[in-house]
Amino acid sequence: MDAALIQKGVRRCSFGQFILFLAVVGAVLLWGVFAMLLCWIKGLNQTNMNDYYGFALWIWADLAVIAIGGGAFFTGFLRYIIGKDELKNIINYAVLIGFICYSSALLILAIDIGQPLRGWFIFWHANVHSMLTEVAFCLTCYFGVLTIEYIPLILGNRQLDRVPFFHNLSHNMHEIMAVFAATGAFLSFFHQGSLGGVAGVLFGRPFAFREGVFIWPWTFFLFTWSAAACGPCFTIMITKITEKVTRKRLVKDNVIELLAKISGWMLITYFAAKTIDTWYWAAVTAPSKGFWMMDFYSGNSLYGLWILFAEIILCAFIPGLILINKEGRKNKTALMIAVILAVIGVSLNRWVMVLQVMAAPVMSFDTWAMYFPSWQEIATTILPVAYGIILIAISHRYLPIFPQEKELNPIE
Amino acid sequence: MKEEHKHEHKAKKYGMVIDLDQCTGCGACMVACMAENNVPFRKDETDKFLSITWMRVYQLTNGKSFPNTEICYLPRPCMHCEGEHGHSPCVSVCPATATDYSHETGIVSQIYTRCFGCRYCMAACPYHARYFNWWDPVWPEGMEAYLSPNVSPRMRGVVEKCSFCFHRYQIAMEKAHYEERHELKEDEYQTACTQACPAGAITFGDLNNPDHAVCQMKKSKTAFRLLERLGTHPKVYYLSSREWVRRAGDNYLRDEDGKVMDKRKLRN
Amino acid sequence: MRIDRRSFLSFVIGGAAGTALTPLPWKITDDLAIWTQNWPWTPEPPDGEAAYVNAACTLCPGGCGITVRKIDERAVKIEGMKGHPVNDGGLCILGLSGLQLLYGPTRVRTPLKKVEGKWKKVSWDDAIAEVAAKLSELRGKGPQSLACISGSDQGTVPQLLKRLLTAYGSPNFMDMPSFQDAYAITLKLTQGVDASAAFDIENSDFVLSLGSGIIEGWGSPVRMFRANSSCGEKKGALVQVEPRLSNTAAKADQWVPVTPGTEADLVLGLAHVIIKLDLYNKDFVGNHTFGFDDWTDGEEKPCKGFKQFVLENYSPDKVAKTTGVDEKTLTTLAKKFADASSPLAVCGRGEGKTPGSLHEFIAVHALNALKGSINKKGGVWAVPESDYISLPDLKTDDVAKKGLETERIDGAGSEAYPYSKSLLNRFAEVVGTGEQSPVHTLFVSGANPCYTLADTQAVKKAFKKIPFVVSFSAYMDETAQAADLILPNHVYLERLEDVPPPAGLSQCVIGLSKPVVAPQFDTRHTGDVVIQLAKKLAGSVADAFPWENYEACLQEALGDKWDALNESGFVATEVTPAGWEKAFAGTPSKKFEFFAAGYQPVTIEGEEKTFPLILVPYDSMRLSGGFIGNPPFMTKTVSDTMLKGNDIMVEINPKTAKSRFLFLNDGDYAILSTPKGRVNVRVHLFEGIMPGIVAMPKGLGHTAYDDYLAGKGVNVNELIGPVEDPGSGLDAAWGIRAKLTNVPI
Ligand SMILES: Nc1nc2c(c(=O)[nH]1)N[C@H]1C(S)=C(S)[C@@H](COP(=O)(O)OP(=O)(O)OC[C@H]3O[C@@H](n4cnc5c(=O)[nH]c(N)nc54)[C@H](O)[C@@H]3O)O[C@H]1N2
Ligand SMILES: Nc1nc2c(c(=O)[nH]1)N[C@H]1C(S)=C(S)[C@@H](COP(=O)(O)OP(=O)(O)OC[C@H]3O[C@@H](n4cnc5c(=O)[nH]c(N)nc54)[C@H](O)[C@@H]3O)O[C@H]1N2
Ligand code: SF4
Ligand code: SF4
Ligand code: SF4
Ligand code: SF4
Ligand code: SF4
Ligand SMILES: [Mo]
């Protein structure tokens, strides 16, 4: 039915099957949209956030989604700036995933703030001292960049490409893409860092607070580093999942392996940096505020030392080790385990830097505050996932996302 | 003349000294604040994580078992932290400049109509002095009659907190200007909680002005501030003759000065 | 069409600029932002002319002066009156919430009549005519069947109600009990005076409080706060004796936890040490008292004196066993009390709303007497009740005379209870038990007995039996709900009224509360209603009320104080108690009389076997336990260790929580039962309470008022019944035996 829209030389499932798939995911999406409308119309009382959890599930989702969406900027950086040309075979997908992640982040922010209609005050009355201002500017600009990077992909659709205007537009955009990619990479380095800065500058919250250089706390650099390390892992993970779902190979192994190897080294170096950071914080920063490290890892039912183990050893060092080894990268299972661990690791790190910060008492007579999100929060957090799946499904069906697909899946 | 001129424009630094030996925990300061500042209320206010109380009186215990238990009440307004050069924890993070540090008065303001409710400032404040309007403020029919025009009621979705009754400062300054004065006398600007406290536990004034009582009181040997070690530079001082209370004001490592205190027991 | 880089860039930039240049998106964005700042449902308080009006707070007997800030005709803030002798600018949490009562949803807005269980609006004329008709009809059959429950017997409005009853022919005017009632009897017996007790706390250097909530609202709350603060400044000491670490105990220099109900033993134990160590005031005891040493009575029978009685029965080791206070603490405490230059022992638990046991009061008074702290600086003073109200004598007709000769329904002043003036605690029993209620018509003014009296269920049942109940309440409280007719009073900020001197002050402060705002609804001053009612009754009843209206009556009643009161809102006069030479002229011995063994301790209700624990009510300044239901602001400050959602939290020691087949963690649900009832509670584990005790806050569990109060927690009065003191007949219940059980899973 929609054959005319599909590229030549590739195989897609039947239209009926496709619609059924969209309907199922769409139902989840609608559930999220309903929850979103509830939050907008009735207000944030629909959530389980409170005055102790001013930041909660959503801010975690934001940070996590941006971190794992980091594949776009880092792959772009590697391809356009460093010149790793093979990566052109995965850059489209990285851009698409990045686009989904960043648009989701903006959507979640629009739900999360108490006065969405005034959200633009962040630009209009910008406070240059605030990390969030930096985040907002960079995030918005970078989302613009991602959009610009995504447009040529859309224009690559078989029917659209026939229109000369679109064809030329697309061509022109491709030509200057390196400029955008470079701008995007620069912006990304910043806002990934600013997101780390959001927590790191909280000098009233010794669990989050980090010293640093100039206005940037160490978390600024750690966040950028971890996003650069784990973003590509997420791209690999989604690519592998897409391959599983479509029952096709879409990207050649050498491309994946190159990205995995770089990620591996990034993870190992991140592991070292994070270890030093944690040690310095535990030995110097926190004690200077009167806190012993264990104050933050005891006295409650959830946050224990297991987190440090999981975050640093299990989800940074081990996947790093797997990925820097040829055998590890080549072994499909090991590779999958490694990228999944890396994604979990970075998400856990973002969780800790948002939620454990809120949970840990600072005044000596205060208590640990525990929180469980309401269904509205969960639904609105799943909403982007559904939206992402749909956008990937449509893009994959109608757009030339994977340059190597035809080669890898010849129609005999 | 020149001297006088200089004195007139000396920056003020309003602050509070709360004598915990005097405070009875009666809660009058909390209600005085609610009444003064049009603070809304709801049918169920027992979830204290959702209850807007610009002034909150904490109950601290010394963690000892019966009959050696002791209690201390600790009223907590906004500390109007100075941070480094006015970069208080909350002011420095607000992306929209909706909360600001006044170098003229030392007061941390909150601009409700500019705040867009990101709650970053709440995450930044270690004293939990900031409150979000999770609900629309609703007064039972007829009760809106008592709302004061000096403080605008806040809309849903914004953050609010103790303002040191800033509108009272404005009213006092207007009067002073009208009388062609640039200085306020100590009693011309007092906060609602200070005035209401039946135990006389709260003293308010200009910490920079040696003629104001707070300026001397803050130098007392038994004076301390909450979480001084964080570098928030609060402008609310507390007095207590009890050592465990003073220690509860901050965090200490177990091996510091040989005293072991399990701080998790401090709240009952 | 060919697009080169140049035209592409122009297209992008031009498009963006073009859109940006149209004002439309900007205008819409800005308007939306502005709209969020002025949501039509976010109120914008209108500005206007600001003014301050002085008045008085009458929400409790504290008698604080207030200054109300007004914007045009709206009252927007209540503040303490600076320079007022009671509160000098300070205010309590209830007084500060007053505007929520004025403008609150619980006000009764017009006279209401209950028709087939539903409230119907009636006009004032019809309402008053109906009451008058009912009273006229009943008068012939026995005027004593009219009764009145009043919050107080002080002030012109209670006096007018009492006068109406007297002129009509009923002796049955009852007021709400308080610890002052027990003090009055104590002073009568020991000093031979009709007086109320005043406490010169400000000048005492050692206050021993037997459970009195000095800062929970005992006596005049704000004045007590200030006394407590100044106590600290001049290095006076406060020792608090009670089983729970209350706010007062927390602020005291020493907290002495004691097994509840054994306070008298503790006091007599202190007396034992003081006498044994010869530390008492020889001058006072030797020259101005009777009954210290043994004596022989008129029939030559030897009688045991206070000294011998105490030495024999209250040795520290014995007392330590009964009270749970160890010997050393007891002895040290006794020495400290004796060493102080003006020590003062006070009693009347918590807010003092339950009178308490005569045995305990007399023991405490005797302890003061040992040190001569009677009618002396820093001591307890017998102050004659202020007679600032002068109303003309009234003439009663024959019907009235006959009615007035009948015995009061509550038995006060009868042979059985010779000293009591009012025994409201017996009301439920008297009305509830007979075939027919002896009360046909009941007036209730300034009181909410269906909530505040012990054993509320019995009180409510008694109310059901009374054919015609008239409430004067300004609020839809529990008693108003149980009434047949409501004649709503103005609330205090709308009315002119005298403020009687707060009890317990060593200074006599009379206040005048002037209206701050015009009446908001179709309400009427109870003083006016009483006068109008009397006029309708004609004859000698009408003659007793010659005034045109309440204001005229008040002006006459206040006489020469009227002008001063009008001017400054209060008149304060120093009170000087009579010196020792003259103070005790009313007793047979013309001396202070130690009554040692004459009165018996009171046992609370319940079997220890079935009910191993003891439930005590406790007061919190954040809860209005009797006087008026909590306004929303106050409820907002109630701690989550007292109320969580709609569940009441009871305090128990962690040891209690893990004993006797109990296993309770902090916040767990449990069943609390007493001989009077069974309720679901949650437990708050707290080290500041004696093991074996369960403490429940007073002031919750309302069924009336608004959604901000009704349905929250449990009314402790439903779990505790009154216990009659054998000496006075007053309610002496300070708790009840109780049991906690885990909620079956
Ligand atoms: N906020 C507020 N203020 C008020 C009022 C109000 O309702 N609300 N009411 C006003 C009125 S009408 C009055 S009369 C005054 C009076 O005020 P208070 O005299 O202070 O009254 P209570 O608080 O009833 O007494 C309970 C106290 O006694 C203790 N207690 C209980 N059982 C025992 C026992 O067996 N032994 C001992 N030793 N202690 C025991 C409890 O721990 C608690 O501290 O307050 C006035 N002020
Ligand atoms: N079990 C138990 N019983 C007690 C006490 C106790 O502690 N425990 N305390 C005792 C003591 S000390 C006291 S003072 C009493 C208090 O007992 P009550 O006098 O019954 O006290 P409230 O419940 O405050 O009743 C006052 C009622 O008057 C009404 N009211 C308020 N303002 C006005 C007005 O302007 N006009 C009129 N007509 N009505 C008005 C309100 O509806 C309010 O409910 O309770 C006594 N009874
Ligand atoms: S009003 Fe005064 S005494 Fe009461 S809680 Fe506040 S500071 Fe303490
Ligand atoms: S107490 Fe909190 S809200 Fe107040 S100035 Fe300090 S950080 Fe800001
Ligand atoms: S919630 Fe409002 S005041 Fe707080 S940081 Fe955000 S915009 Fe600023
Ligand atoms: S200073 Fe004013 S705003 Fe702050 S707590 Fe006191 S009354 Fe409230
Ligand atoms: S103590 Fe009593 S009189 Fe004084 S403000 Fe409080 S309620 Fe009113
Ligand atoms: Mo009372």
mmCIF file of N, CA and C in Angstrom, chain A residues 331-410:
data_model
loop_
_atom_site.group_PDB
_atom_site.id
_atom_site.type_symbol
_atom_site.label_atom_id
_atom_site.label_comp_id
_atom_site.label_asym_id
_atom_site.label_seq_id
_atom_site.Cartn_x
_atom_site.Cartn_y
_atom_site.Cartn_z
ATOM 1 N N ASN A 331 32.750 -10.843 19.985
ATOM 2 C CA ASN A 331 31.743 -11.763 20.514
ATOM 3 C C ASN A 331 30.430 -11.017 20.678
ATOM 4 N N LYS A 332 29.423 -11.475 19.941
ATOM 5 C CA LYS A 332 28.145 -10.746 19.913
ATOM 6 C C LYS A 332 27.541 -10.594 21.304
ATOM 7 N N THR A 333 27.573 -11.687 22.068
ATOM 8 C CA THR A 333 26.973 -11.655 23.391
ATOM 9 C C THR A 333 27.750 -10.705 24.307
ATOM 10 N N ALA A 334 29.056 -10.831 24.270
ATOM 11 C CA ALA A 334 29.872 -9.977 25.132
ATOM 12 C C ALA A 334 29.658 -8.514 24.775
ATOM 13 N N LEU A 335 29.627 -8.237 23.472
ATOM 14 C CA LEU A 335 29.418 -6.855 23.029
ATOM 15 C C LEU A 335 28.086 -6.327 23.548
ATOM 16 N N MET A 336 27.068 -7.162 23.399
ATOM 17 C CA MET A 336 25.738 -6.731 23.844
ATOM 18 C C MET A 336 25.735 -6.485 25.356
ATOM 19 N N ILE A 337 26.342 -7.429 26.083
ATOM 20 C CA ILE A 337 26.403 -7.253 27.533
ATOM 21 C C ILE A 337 27.128 -5.954 27.875
ATOM 22 N N ALA A 338 28.194 -5.725 27.201
ATOM 23 C CA ALA A 338 29.003 -4.539 27.498
ATOM 24 C C ALA A 338 28.222 -3.257 27.243
ATOM 25 N N VAL A 339 27.563 -3.184 26.073
ATOM 26 C CA VAL A 339 26.872 -1.914 25.795
ATOM 27 C C VAL A 339 25.680 -1.732 26.742
ATOM 28 N N ILE A 340 25.029 -2.835 27.070
ATOM 29 C CA ILE A 340 23.897 -2.708 27.994
ATOM 30 C C ILE A 340 24.388 -2.240 29.370
ATOM 31 N N LEU A 341 25.487 -2.852 29.823
ATOM 32 C CA LEU A 341 26.036 -2.427 31.120
ATOM 33 C C LEU A 341 26.407 -0.947 31.087
ATOM 34 N N ALA A 342 27.002 -0.527 29.995
ATOM 35 C CA ALA A 342 27.416 0.881 29.916
ATOM 36 C C ALA A 342 26.207 1.802 29.987
ATOM 37 N N VAL A 343 25.137 1.407 29.296
ATOM 38 C CA VAL A 343 23.933 2.238 29.304
ATOM 39 C C VAL A 343 23.325 2.264 30.711
ATOM 40 N N ILE A 344 23.301 1.097 31.337
ATOM 41 C CA ILE A 344 22.786 1.053 32.713
ATOM 42 C C ILE A 344 23.662 1.923 33.608
ATOM 43 N N GLY A 345 24.945 1.818 33.408
ATOM 44 C CA GLY A 345 25.875 2.562 34.262
ATOM 45 C C GLY A 345 25.649 4.057 34.183
ATOM 46 N N VAL A 346 25.535 4.557 32.973
ATOM 47 C CA VAL A 346 25.384 6.008 32.846
ATOM 48 C C VAL A 346 24.009 6.439 33.379
ATOM 49 N N SER A 347 23.001 5.588 33.164
ATOM 50 C CA SER A 347 21.677 5.930 33.695
ATOM 51 C C SER A 347 21.691 5.917 35.225
ATOM 52 N N LEU A 348 22.373 4.954 35.773
ATOM 53 C CA LEU A 348 22.475 4.867 37.236
ATOM 54 C C LEU A 348 23.203 6.087 37.792
ATOM 55 N N ASN A 349 24.249 6.476 37.087
ATOM 56 C CA ASN A 349 24.995 7.656 37.529
ATOM 57 C C ASN A 349 24.088 8.884 37.545
ATOM 58 N N ARG A 350 23.275 9.015 36.501
ATOM 59 C CA ARG A 350 22.388 10.182 36.447
ATOM 60 C C ARG A 350 21.332 10.088 37.564
ATOM 61 N N TRP A 351 20.869 8.867 37.823
ATOM 62 C CA TRP A 351 19.892 8.674 38.909
ATOM 63 C C TRP A 351 20.469 9.149 40.235
ATOM 64 N N VAL A 352 21.667 8.688 40.480
ATOM 65 C CA VAL A 352 22.324 9.021 41.737
ATOM 66 C C VAL A 352 22.540 10.529 41.851
ATOM 67 N N MET A 353 22.954 11.131 40.743
ATOM 68 C CA MET A 353 23.262 12.558 40.794
ATOM 69 C C MET A 353 22.005 13.413 40.864
ATOM 70 N N VAL A 354 20.857 12.796 40.653
ATOM 71 C CA VAL A 354 19.609 13.552 40.819
ATOM 72 C C VAL A 354 18.887 13.085 42.076
ATOM 73 N N LEU A 355 18.566 11.821 42.150
ATOM 74 C CA LEU A 355 17.658 11.371 43.198
ATOM 75 C C LEU A 355 18.325 11.125 44.543
ATOM 76 N N GLN A 356 19.530 10.580 44.497
ATOM 77 C CA GLN A 356 20.183 10.371 45.799
ATOM 78 C C GLN A 356 20.546 11.721 46.414
ATOM 79 N N VAL A 357 20.788 12.689 45.560
ATOM 80 C CA VAL A 357 21.058 14.044 46.059
ATOM 81 C C VAL A 357 19.858 14.560 46.844
ATOM 82 N N MET A 358 18.658 14.292 46.318
ATOM 83 C CA MET A 358 17.444 14.763 46.983
ATOM 84 C C MET A 358 17.175 13.956 48.255
ATOM 85 N N ALA A 359 17.542 12.667 48.217
ATOM 86 C CA ALA A 359 17.179 11.769 49.311
ATOM 87 C C ALA A 359 18.021 11.983 50.559
ATOM 88 N N ALA A 360 19.293 12.307 50.351
ATOM 89 C CA ALA A 360 20.204 12.337 51.498
ATOM 90 C C ALA A 360 19.978 13.577 52.356
ATOM 91 N N PRO A 361 19.844 13.391 53.669
ATOM 92 C CA PRO A 361 19.642 14.537 54.546
ATOM 93 C C PRO A 361 20.907 15.379 54.656
ATOM 94 N N VAL A 362 20.733 16.668 54.769
ATOM 95 C CA VAL A 362 21.891 17.542 54.948
ATOM 96 C C VAL A 362 21.905 18.115 56.364
ATOM 97 N N MET A 363 20.774 18.632 56.801
ATOM 98 C CA MET A 363 20.725 19.097 58.189
ATOM 99 C C MET A 363 20.793 17.860 59.087
ATOM 100 N N SER A 364 21.523 17.962 60.168
ATOM 101 C CA SER A 364 21.787 16.779 60.981
ATOM 102 C C SER A 364 20.509 16.171 61.539
ATOM 103 N N PHE A 365 19.467 16.982 61.650
ATOM 104 C CA PHE A 365 18.233 16.473 62.245
ATOM 105 C C PHE A 365 17.197 16.136 61.183
ATOM 106 N N ASP A 366 17.623 16.150 59.950
ATOM 107 C CA ASP A 366 16.710 15.800 58.876
ATOM 108 C C ASP A 366 16.754 14.294 58.632
ATOM 109 N N THR A 367 15.842 13.799 57.796
ATOM 110 C CA THR A 367 15.801 12.356 57.563
ATOM 111 C C THR A 367 15.956 12.053 56.079
ATOM 112 N N TRP A 368 16.312 10.821 55.785
ATOM 113 C CA TRP A 368 16.310 10.372 54.394
ATOM 114 C C TRP A 368 14.892 10.479 53.884
ATOM 115 N N ALA A 369 14.759 10.934 52.664
ATOM 116 C CA ALA A 369 13.422 11.053 52.094
ATOM 117 C C ALA A 369 13.321 10.081 50.928
ATOM 118 N N MET A 370 12.343 9.216 50.981
ATOM 119 C CA MET A 370 12.199 8.248 49.898
ATOM 120 C C MET A 370 11.009 8.636 49.029
ATOM 121 N N TYR A 371 11.045 8.155 47.819
ATOM 122 C CA TYR A 371 10.053 8.611 46.852
ATOM 123 C C TYR A 371 9.789 7.511 45.842
ATOM 124 N N PHE A 372 8.553 7.377 45.459
ATOM 125 C CA PHE A 372 8.231 6.488 44.350
ATOM 126 C C PHE A 372 7.322 7.251 43.396
ATOM 127 N N PRO A 373 7.661 7.247 42.115
ATOM 128 C CA PRO A 373 6.892 8.091 41.187
ATOM 129 C C PRO A 373 5.441 7.648 41.048
ATOM 130 N N SER A 374 4.592 8.594 40.708
ATOM 131 C CA SER A 374 3.183 8.286 40.478
ATOM 132 C C SER A 374 3.040 7.709 39.069
ATOM 133 N N TRP A 375 1.881 7.130 38.774
ATOM 134 C CA TRP A 375 1.722 6.532 37.439
ATOM 135 C C TRP A 375 1.818 7.594 36.355
ATOM 136 N N GLN A 376 1.406 8.804 36.707
ATOM 137 C CA GLN A 376 1.484 9.862 35.708
ATOM 138 C C GLN A 376 2.940 10.149 35.330
ATOM 139 N N GLU A 377 3.802 10.106 36.346
ATOM 140 C CA GLU A 377 5.214 10.330 36.037
ATOM 141 C C GLU A 377 5.776 9.193 35.201
ATOM 142 N N ILE A 378 5.377 7.978 35.565
ATOM 143 C CA ILE A 378 5.896 6.826 34.818
ATOM 144 C C ILE A 378 5.385 6.868 33.383
ATOM 145 N N ALA A 379 4.100 7.164 33.231
ATOM 146 C CA ALA A 379 3.527 7.189 31.884
ATOM 147 C C ALA A 379 4.196 8.243 31.021
ATOM 148 N N THR A 380 4.431 9.421 31.617
ATOM 149 C CA THR A 380 5.046 10.476 30.813
ATOM 150 C C THR A 380 6.507 10.166 30.536
ATOM 151 N N THR A 381 7.111 9.321 31.356
ATOM 152 C CA THR A 381 8.494 8.943 31.101
ATOM 153 C C THR A 381 8.564 7.847 30.030
ATOM 154 N N ILE A 382 7.517 7.019 29.982
ATOM 155 C CA ILE A 382 7.479 5.981 28.950
ATOM 156 C C ILE A 382 7.061 6.581 27.600
ATOM 157 N N LEU A 383 6.308 7.683 27.698
ATOM 158 C CA LEU A 383 5.857 8.363 26.480
ATOM 159 C C LEU A 383 6.976 8.556 25.458
ATOM 160 N N PRO A 384 8.113 9.119 25.839
ATOM 161 C CA PRO A 384 9.190 9.301 24.858
ATOM 162 C C PRO A 384 9.708 7.984 24.291
ATOM 163 N N VAL A 385 9.655 6.943 25.107
ATOM 164 C CA VAL A 385 10.126 5.656 24.601
ATOM 165 C C VAL A 385 9.225 5.216 23.454
ATOM 166 N N ALA A 386 7.918 5.337 23.684
ATOM 167 C CA ALA A 386 6.961 4.957 22.645
ATOM 168 C C ALA A 386 7.135 5.849 21.420
ATOM 169 N N TYR A 387 7.303 7.121 21.716
ATOM 170 C CA TYR A 387 7.480 8.069 20.622
ATOM 171 C C TYR A 387 8.740 7.733 19.835
ATOM 172 N N GLY A 388 9.789 7.383 20.541
ATOM 173 C CA GLY A 388 11.052 7.025 19.900
ATOM 174 C C GLY A 388 10.891 5.793 19.025
ATOM 175 N N ILE A 389 10.203 4.793 19.549
ATOM 176 C CA ILE A 389 10.021 3.562 18.776
ATOM 177 C C ILE A 389 9.255 3.863 17.492
ATOM 178 N N ILE A 390 8.227 4.673 17.638
ATOM 179 C CA ILE A 390 7.422 5.007 16.456
ATOM 180 C C ILE A 390 8.256 5.771 15.431
ATOM 181 N N LEU A 391 9.016 6.732 15.931
ATOM 182 C CA LEU A 391 9.797 7.537 14.993
ATOM 183 C C LEU A 391 10.857 6.670 14.303
ATOM 184 N N ILE A 392 11.453 5.756 15.057
ATOM 185 C CA ILE A 392 12.440 4.867 14.458
ATOM 186 C C ILE A 392 11.763 3.980 13.417
ATOM 187 N N ALA A 393 10.590 3.454 13.806
ATOM 188 C CA ALA A 393 9.891 2.548 12.899
ATOM 189 C C ALA A 393 9.573 3.263 11.592
ATOM 190 N N ILE A 394 9.033 4.453 11.682
ATOM 191 C CA ILE A 394 8.658 5.188 10.473
ATOM 192 C C ILE A 394 9.900 5.559 9.672
ATOM 193 N N SER A 395 10.902 6.056 10.410
ATOM 194 C CA SER A 395 12.117 6.487 9.711
ATOM 195 C C SER A 395 12.761 5.311 9.001
ATOM 196 N N HIS A 396 12.842 4.218 9.719
ATOM 197 C CA HIS A 396 13.494 3.062 9.110
ATOM 198 C C HIS A 396 12.728 2.594 7.878
ATOM 199 N N ARG A 397 11.399 2.638 7.963
ATOM 200 C CA ARG A 397 10.593 2.138 6.856
ATOM 201 C C ARG A 397 10.719 3.019 5.625
ATOM 202 N N TYR A 398 10.714 4.325 5.865
ATOM 203 C CA TYR A 398 10.590 5.216 4.708
ATOM 204 C C TYR A 398 11.857 5.992 4.359
ATOM 205 N N LEU A 399 12.849 5.995 5.262
ATOM 206 C CA LEU A 399 14.004 6.855 4.991
ATOM 207 C C LEU A 399 15.271 6.027 4.852
ATOM 208 N N PRO A 400 16.217 6.554 4.110
ATOM 209 C CA PRO A 400 17.470 5.807 3.917
ATOM 210 C C PRO A 400 18.397 5.997 5.118
ATOM 211 N N ILE A 401 18.093 5.331 6.217
ATOM 212 C CA ILE A 401 18.867 5.534 7.430
ATOM 213 C C ILE A 401 20.177 4.754 7.382
ATOM 214 N N PHE A 402 20.066 3.535 6.921
ATOM 215 C CA PHE A 402 21.246 2.671 6.956
ATOM 216 C C PHE A 402 21.829 2.513 5.550
ATOM 217 N N PRO A 403 22.930 3.195 5.261
ATOM 218 C CA PRO A 403 23.507 3.157 3.910
ATOM 219 C C PRO A 403 23.934 1.748 3.499
ATOM 220 N N GLN A 404 24.241 0.915 4.490
ATOM 221 C CA GLN A 404 24.752 -0.408 4.134
ATOM 222 C C GLN A 404 23.650 -1.458 4.039
ATOM 223 N N GLU A 405 22.414 -1.058 4.257
ATOM 224 C CA GLU A 405 21.357 -2.050 4.315
ATOM 225 C C GLU A 405 21.225 -2.856 3.023
ATOM 226 N N LYS A 406 21.228 -2.121 1.896
ATOM 227 C CA LYS A 406 21.036 -2.814 0.613
ATOM 228 C C LYS A 406 22.149 -3.814 0.370
ATOM 229 N N GLU A 407 23.350 -3.371 0.677
ATOM 230 C CA GLU A 407 24.507 -4.225 0.450
ATOM 231 C C GLU A 407 24.452 -5.476 1.319
ATOM 232 N N LEU A 408 24.025 -5.274 2.563
ATOM 233 C CA LEU A 408 24.009 -6.392 3.504
ATOM 234 C C LEU A 408 22.810 -7.310 3.294
ATOM 235 N N ASN A 409 21.758 -6.771 2.684
ATOM 236 C CA ASN A 409 20.559 -7.574 2.496
ATOM 237 C C ASN A 409 20.122 -7.531 1.019
ATOM 238 N N PRO A 410 20.910 -8.100 0.158
ATOM 239 C CA PRO A 410 20.549 -8.021 -1.272
ATOM 240 C C PRO A 410 19.252 -8.784 -1.532
#
